[in-house]
PDB file of C-alpha atoms in Angstrom:
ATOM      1  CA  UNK A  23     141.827  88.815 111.406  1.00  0.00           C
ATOM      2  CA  UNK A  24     142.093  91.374 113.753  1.00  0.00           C
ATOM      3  CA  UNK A  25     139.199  93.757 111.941  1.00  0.00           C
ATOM      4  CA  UNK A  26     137.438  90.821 112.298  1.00  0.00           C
ATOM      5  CA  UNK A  27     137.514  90.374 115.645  1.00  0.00           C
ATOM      6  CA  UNK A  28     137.054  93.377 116.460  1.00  0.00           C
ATOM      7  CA  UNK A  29     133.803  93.482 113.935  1.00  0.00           C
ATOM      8  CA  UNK A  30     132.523  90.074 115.905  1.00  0.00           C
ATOM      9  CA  UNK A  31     132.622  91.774 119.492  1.00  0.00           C
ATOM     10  CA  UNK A  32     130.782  94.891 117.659  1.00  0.00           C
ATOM     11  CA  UNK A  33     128.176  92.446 116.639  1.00  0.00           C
ATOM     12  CA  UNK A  34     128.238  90.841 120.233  1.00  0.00           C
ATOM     13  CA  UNK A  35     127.858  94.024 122.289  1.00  0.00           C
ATOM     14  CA  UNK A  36     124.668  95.035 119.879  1.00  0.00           C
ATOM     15  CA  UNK A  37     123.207  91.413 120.409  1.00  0.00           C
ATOM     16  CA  UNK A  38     123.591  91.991 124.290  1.00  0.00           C
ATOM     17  CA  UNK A  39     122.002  95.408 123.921  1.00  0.00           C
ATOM     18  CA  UNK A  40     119.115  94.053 121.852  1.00  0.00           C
ATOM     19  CA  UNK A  41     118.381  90.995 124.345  1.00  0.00           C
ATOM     20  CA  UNK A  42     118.510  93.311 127.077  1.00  0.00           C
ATOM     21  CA  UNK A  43     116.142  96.270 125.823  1.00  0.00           C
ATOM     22  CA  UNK A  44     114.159  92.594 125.439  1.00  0.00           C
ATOM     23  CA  UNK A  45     114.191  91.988 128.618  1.00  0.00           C
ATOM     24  CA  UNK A  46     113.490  95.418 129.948  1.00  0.00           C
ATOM     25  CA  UNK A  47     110.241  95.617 127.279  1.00  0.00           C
ATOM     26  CA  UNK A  48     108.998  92.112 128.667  1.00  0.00           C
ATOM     27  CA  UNK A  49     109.256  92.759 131.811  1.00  0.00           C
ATOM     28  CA  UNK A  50     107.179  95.945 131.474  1.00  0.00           C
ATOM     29  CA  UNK A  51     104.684  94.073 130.174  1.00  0.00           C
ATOM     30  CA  UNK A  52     103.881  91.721 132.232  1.00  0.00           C
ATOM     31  CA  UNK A  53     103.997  94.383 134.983  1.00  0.00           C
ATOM     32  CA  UNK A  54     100.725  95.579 133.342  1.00  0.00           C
ATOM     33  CA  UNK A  55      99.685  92.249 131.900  1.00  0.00           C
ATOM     34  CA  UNK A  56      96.960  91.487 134.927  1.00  0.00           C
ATOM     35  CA  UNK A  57      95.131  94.996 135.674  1.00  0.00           C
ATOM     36  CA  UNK A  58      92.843  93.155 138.532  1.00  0.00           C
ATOM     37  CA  UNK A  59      94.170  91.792 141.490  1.00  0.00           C
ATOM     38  CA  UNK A  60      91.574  89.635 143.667  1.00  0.00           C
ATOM     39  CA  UNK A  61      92.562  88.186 146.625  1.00  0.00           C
ATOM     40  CA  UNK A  62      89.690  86.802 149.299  1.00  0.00           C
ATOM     41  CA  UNK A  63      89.866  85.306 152.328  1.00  0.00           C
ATOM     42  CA  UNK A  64      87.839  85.156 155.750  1.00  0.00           C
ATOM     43  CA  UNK A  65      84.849  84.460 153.882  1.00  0.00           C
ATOM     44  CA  UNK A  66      81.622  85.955 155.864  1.00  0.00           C
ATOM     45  CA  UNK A  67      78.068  85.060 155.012  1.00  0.00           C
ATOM     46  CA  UNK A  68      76.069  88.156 153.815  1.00  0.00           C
ATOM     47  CA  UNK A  69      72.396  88.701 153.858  1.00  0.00           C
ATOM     48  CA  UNK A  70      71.769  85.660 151.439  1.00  0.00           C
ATOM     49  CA  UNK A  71      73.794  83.353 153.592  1.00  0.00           C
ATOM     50  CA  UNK A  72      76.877  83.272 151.186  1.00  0.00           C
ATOM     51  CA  UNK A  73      79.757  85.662 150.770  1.00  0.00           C
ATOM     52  CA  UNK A  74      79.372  88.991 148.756  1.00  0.00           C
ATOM     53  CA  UNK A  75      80.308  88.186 145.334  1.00  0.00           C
ATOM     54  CA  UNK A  76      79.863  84.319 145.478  1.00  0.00           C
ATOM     55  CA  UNK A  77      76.890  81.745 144.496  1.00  0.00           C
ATOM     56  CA  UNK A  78      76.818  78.428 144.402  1.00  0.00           C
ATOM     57  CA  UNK A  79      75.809  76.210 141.304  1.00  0.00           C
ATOM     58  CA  UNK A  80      74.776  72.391 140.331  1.00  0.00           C
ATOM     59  CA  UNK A  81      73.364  71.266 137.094  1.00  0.00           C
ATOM     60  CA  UNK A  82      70.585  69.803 138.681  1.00  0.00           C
ATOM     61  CA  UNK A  83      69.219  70.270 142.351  1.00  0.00           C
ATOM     62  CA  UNK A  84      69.159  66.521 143.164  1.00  0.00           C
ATOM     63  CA  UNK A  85      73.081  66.663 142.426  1.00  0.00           C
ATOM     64  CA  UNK A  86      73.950  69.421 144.445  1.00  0.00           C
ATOM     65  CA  UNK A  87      76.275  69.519 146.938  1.00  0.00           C
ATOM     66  CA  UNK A  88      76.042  70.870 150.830  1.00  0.00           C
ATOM     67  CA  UNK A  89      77.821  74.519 150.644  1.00  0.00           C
ATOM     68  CA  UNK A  90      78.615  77.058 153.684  1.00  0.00           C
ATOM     69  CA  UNK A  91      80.771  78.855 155.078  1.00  0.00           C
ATOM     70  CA  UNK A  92      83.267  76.980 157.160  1.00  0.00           C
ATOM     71  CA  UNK A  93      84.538  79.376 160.544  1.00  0.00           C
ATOM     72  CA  UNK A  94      86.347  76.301 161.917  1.00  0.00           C
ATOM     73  CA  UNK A  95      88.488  75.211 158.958  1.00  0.00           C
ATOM     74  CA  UNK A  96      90.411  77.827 157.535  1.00  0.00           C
ATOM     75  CA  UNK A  97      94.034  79.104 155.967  1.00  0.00           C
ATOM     76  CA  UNK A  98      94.383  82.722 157.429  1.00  0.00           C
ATOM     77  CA  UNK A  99      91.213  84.234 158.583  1.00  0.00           C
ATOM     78  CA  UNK A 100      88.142  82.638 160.290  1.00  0.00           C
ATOM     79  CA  UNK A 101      85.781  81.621 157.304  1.00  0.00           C
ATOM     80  CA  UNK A 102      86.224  79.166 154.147  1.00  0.00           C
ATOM     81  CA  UNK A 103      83.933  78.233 151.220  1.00  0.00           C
ATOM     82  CA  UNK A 104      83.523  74.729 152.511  1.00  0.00           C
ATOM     83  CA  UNK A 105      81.627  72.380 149.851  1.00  0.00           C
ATOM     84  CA  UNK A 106      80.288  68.874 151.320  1.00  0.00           C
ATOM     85  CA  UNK A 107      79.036  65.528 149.171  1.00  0.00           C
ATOM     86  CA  UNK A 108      76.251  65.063 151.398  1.00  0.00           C
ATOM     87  CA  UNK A 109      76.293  61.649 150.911  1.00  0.00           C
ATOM     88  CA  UNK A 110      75.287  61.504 147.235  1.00  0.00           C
ATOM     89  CA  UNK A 111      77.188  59.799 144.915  1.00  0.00           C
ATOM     90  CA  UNK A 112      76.147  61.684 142.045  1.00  0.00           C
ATOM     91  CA  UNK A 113      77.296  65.095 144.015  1.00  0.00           C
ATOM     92  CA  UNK A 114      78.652  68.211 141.607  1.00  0.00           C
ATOM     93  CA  UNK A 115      79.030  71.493 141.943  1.00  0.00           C
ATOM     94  CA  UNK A 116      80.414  74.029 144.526  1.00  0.00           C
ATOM     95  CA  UNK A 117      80.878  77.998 144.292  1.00  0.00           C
ATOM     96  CA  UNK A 118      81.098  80.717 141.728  1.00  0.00           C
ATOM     97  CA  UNK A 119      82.566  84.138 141.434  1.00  0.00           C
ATOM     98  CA  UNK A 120      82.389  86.724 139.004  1.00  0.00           C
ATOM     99  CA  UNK A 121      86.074  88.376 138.299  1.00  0.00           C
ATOM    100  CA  UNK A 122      84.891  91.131 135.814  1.00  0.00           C
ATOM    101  CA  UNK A 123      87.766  93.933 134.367  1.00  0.00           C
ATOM    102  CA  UNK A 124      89.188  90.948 132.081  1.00  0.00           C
ATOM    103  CA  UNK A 125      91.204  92.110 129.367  1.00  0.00           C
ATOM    104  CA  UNK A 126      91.476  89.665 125.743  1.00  0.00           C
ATOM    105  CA  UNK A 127      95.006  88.370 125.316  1.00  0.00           C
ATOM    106  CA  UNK A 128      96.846  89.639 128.593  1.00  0.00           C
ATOM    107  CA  UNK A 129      98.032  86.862 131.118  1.00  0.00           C
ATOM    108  CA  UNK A 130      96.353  85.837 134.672  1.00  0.00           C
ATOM    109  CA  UNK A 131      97.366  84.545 137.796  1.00  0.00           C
ATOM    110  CA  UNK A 132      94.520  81.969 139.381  1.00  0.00           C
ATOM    111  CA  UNK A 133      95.845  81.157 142.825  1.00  0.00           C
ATOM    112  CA  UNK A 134      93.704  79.418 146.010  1.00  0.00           C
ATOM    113  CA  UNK A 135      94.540  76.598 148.480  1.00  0.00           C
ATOM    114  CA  UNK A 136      92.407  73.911 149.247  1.00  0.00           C
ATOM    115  CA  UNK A 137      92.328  71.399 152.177  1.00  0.00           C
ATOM    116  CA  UNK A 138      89.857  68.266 151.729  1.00  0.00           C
ATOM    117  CA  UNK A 139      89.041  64.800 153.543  1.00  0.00           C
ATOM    118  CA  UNK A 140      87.076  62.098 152.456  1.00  0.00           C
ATOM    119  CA  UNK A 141      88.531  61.996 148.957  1.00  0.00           C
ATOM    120  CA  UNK A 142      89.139  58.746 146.813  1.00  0.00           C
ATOM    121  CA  UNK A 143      90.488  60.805 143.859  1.00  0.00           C
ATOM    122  CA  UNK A 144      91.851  63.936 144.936  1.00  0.00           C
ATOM    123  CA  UNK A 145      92.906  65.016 141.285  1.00  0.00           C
ATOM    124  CA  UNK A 146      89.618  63.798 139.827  1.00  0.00           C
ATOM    125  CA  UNK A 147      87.301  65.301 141.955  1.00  0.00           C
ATOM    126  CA  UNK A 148      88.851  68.822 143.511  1.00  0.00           C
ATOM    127  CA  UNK A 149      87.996  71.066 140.072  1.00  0.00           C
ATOM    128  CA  UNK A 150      88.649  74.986 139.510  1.00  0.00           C
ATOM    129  CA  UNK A 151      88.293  76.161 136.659  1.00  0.00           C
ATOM    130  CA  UNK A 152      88.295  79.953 135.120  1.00  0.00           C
ATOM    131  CA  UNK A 153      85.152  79.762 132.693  1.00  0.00           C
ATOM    132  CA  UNK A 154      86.190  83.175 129.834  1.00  0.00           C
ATOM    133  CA  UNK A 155      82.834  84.935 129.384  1.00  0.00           C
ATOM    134  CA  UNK A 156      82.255  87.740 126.606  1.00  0.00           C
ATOM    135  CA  UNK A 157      80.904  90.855 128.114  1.00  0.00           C
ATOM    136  CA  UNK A 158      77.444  89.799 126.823  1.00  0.00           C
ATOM    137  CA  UNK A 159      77.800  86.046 129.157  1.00  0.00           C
ATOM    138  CA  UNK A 160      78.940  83.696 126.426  1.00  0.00           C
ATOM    139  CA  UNK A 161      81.770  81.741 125.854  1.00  0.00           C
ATOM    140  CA  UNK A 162      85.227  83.310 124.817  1.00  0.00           C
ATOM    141  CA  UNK A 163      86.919  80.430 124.661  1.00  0.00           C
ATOM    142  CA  UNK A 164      88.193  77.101 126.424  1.00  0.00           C
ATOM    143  CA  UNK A 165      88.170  77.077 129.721  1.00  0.00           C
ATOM    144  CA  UNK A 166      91.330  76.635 131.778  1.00  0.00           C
ATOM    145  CA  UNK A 167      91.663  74.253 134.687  1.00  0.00           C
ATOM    146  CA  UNK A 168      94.732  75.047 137.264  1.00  0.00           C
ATOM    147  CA  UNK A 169      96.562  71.958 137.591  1.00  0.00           C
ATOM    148  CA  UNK A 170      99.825  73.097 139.154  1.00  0.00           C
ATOM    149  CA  UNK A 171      99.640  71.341 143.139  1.00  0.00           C
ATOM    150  CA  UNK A 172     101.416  71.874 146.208  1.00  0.00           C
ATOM    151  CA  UNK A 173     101.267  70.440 149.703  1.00  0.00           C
ATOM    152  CA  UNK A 174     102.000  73.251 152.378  1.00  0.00           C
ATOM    153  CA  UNK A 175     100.942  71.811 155.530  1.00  0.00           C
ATOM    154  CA  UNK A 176      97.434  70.517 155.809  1.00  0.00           C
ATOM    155  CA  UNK A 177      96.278  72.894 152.861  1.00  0.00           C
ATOM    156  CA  UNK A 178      97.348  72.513 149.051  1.00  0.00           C
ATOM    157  CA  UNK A 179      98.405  75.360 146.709  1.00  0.00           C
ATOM    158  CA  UNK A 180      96.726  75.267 143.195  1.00  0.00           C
ATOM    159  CA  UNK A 181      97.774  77.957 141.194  1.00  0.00           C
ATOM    160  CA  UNK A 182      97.823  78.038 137.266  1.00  0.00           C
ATOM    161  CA  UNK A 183      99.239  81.426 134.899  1.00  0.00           C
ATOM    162  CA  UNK A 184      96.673  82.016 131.811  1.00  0.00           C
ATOM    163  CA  UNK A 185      96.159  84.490 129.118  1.00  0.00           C
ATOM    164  CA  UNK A 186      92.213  85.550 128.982  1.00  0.00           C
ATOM    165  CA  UNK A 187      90.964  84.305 125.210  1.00  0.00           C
ATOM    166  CA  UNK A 188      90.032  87.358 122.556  1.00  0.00           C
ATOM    167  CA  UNK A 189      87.176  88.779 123.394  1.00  0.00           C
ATOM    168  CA  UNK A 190      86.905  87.729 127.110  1.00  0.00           C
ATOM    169  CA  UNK A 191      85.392  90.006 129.362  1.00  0.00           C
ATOM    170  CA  UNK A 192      85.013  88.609 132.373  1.00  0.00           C
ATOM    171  CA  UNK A 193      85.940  85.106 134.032  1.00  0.00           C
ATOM    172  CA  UNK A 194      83.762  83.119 136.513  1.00  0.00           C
ATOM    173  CA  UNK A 195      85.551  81.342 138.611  1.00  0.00           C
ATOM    174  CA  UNK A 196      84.423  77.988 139.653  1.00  0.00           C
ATOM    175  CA  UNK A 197      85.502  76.324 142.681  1.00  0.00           C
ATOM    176  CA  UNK A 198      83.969  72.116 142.655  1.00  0.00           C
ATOM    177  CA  UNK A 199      84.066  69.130 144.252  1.00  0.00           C
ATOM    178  CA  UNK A 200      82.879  66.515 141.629  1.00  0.00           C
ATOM    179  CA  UNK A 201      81.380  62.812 142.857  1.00  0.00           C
ATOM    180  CA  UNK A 202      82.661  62.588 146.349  1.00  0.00           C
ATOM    181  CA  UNK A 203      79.935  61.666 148.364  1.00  0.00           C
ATOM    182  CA  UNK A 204      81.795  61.333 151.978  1.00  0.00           C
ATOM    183  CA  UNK A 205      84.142  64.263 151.268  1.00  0.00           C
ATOM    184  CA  UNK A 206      84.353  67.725 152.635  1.00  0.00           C
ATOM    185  CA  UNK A 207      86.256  70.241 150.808  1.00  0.00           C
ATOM    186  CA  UNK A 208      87.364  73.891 151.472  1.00  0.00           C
ATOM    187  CA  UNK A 209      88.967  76.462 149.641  1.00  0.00           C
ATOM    188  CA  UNK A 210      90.550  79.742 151.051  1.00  0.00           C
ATOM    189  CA  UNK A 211      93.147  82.551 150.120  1.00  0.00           C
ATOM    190  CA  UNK A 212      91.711  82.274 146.452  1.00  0.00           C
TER     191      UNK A 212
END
């Protein structure tokens, strides 16, 4: 009994040695598992009246939404994509940005705060979404929609960990408000 025992701490110590060479390996990789870091805020319009990087988009031009920058409304620094209904009932669409350097299979952090007001159905009509492109613009996979809420203050934190699809490129990041025709929406620290 006492070989025994002495065989089953053996066995314990090497299990403890495994899980924590585990450890050590998984956290190295996620250390490298998100090689781009974008973090904007104090949006300022640039010569086409929208901030560098960003566009807006609607299906249809009869459904699009009122968007501009916002210098009264903001989270941290004067400026935020602001994104109005315009008193259409139909209203979609909002802003776009273009987060190339993606790399297939490793994990993402999508992160921005939002503050609205005119909403009937906050959850049904505030929509991000990271949209996977392949480097030559089509689809790599599903697209992901950050769900993961919360309130601080007057803003609200949406935030959402993904890994990019195989073959994914680059992601487009799409920032909507979606049938809210007496609602104004902003988004900052994205």
């Amino acid at each position: 009994r006492k070989f025994q025992r002495e065989s089953n701490g053996v066995v314990m110590t090497f299990i403890r040695l495994q899980v924590g060479a585990f450890l050590v390996l998984l956290s190295l990789l996620s250390a490298m598992a998100a090689p781009i870091q974008i973090h904007q805020t104090g949006f300022k319009g640039a010569g086409s009246g929208y901030p560098a990087g960003w566009s807006v988009w609607s299906a249809r031009t009869e459904i699009a939404p009122k968007t501009f920058v916002d210098t009264t409304h903001f989270r941290t620094g004067p400026g935020s994509l602001a994104i109005c209904g315009n008193s259409n009932a139909a209203e979609y669409g909002g802003w776009e940005y273009v987060a190339s350097g993606i790399a297939a299979g490793h994990w993402y952090r999508f992160t921005a705060y939002y503050r609205a007001a005119g909403l009937q159905n906050e959850a049904l009509q505030v929509v991000a979404r990271l949209n996977w492109r392949t480097a030559d613009g089509k689809i790599a996979g599903q697209p992901d929609y950050p769900y993961a809420v919360t309130r601080e203050g007057e803003w609200t934190r949406m935030n959402l960990d993904a890994p990019a699809p195989g073959r994914a490129a680059f992601v487009k990041v799409e920032l909507y408000l979606a049938n809210a025709p007496q609602a104004t929406l902003w988004w900052d620290d994205i």
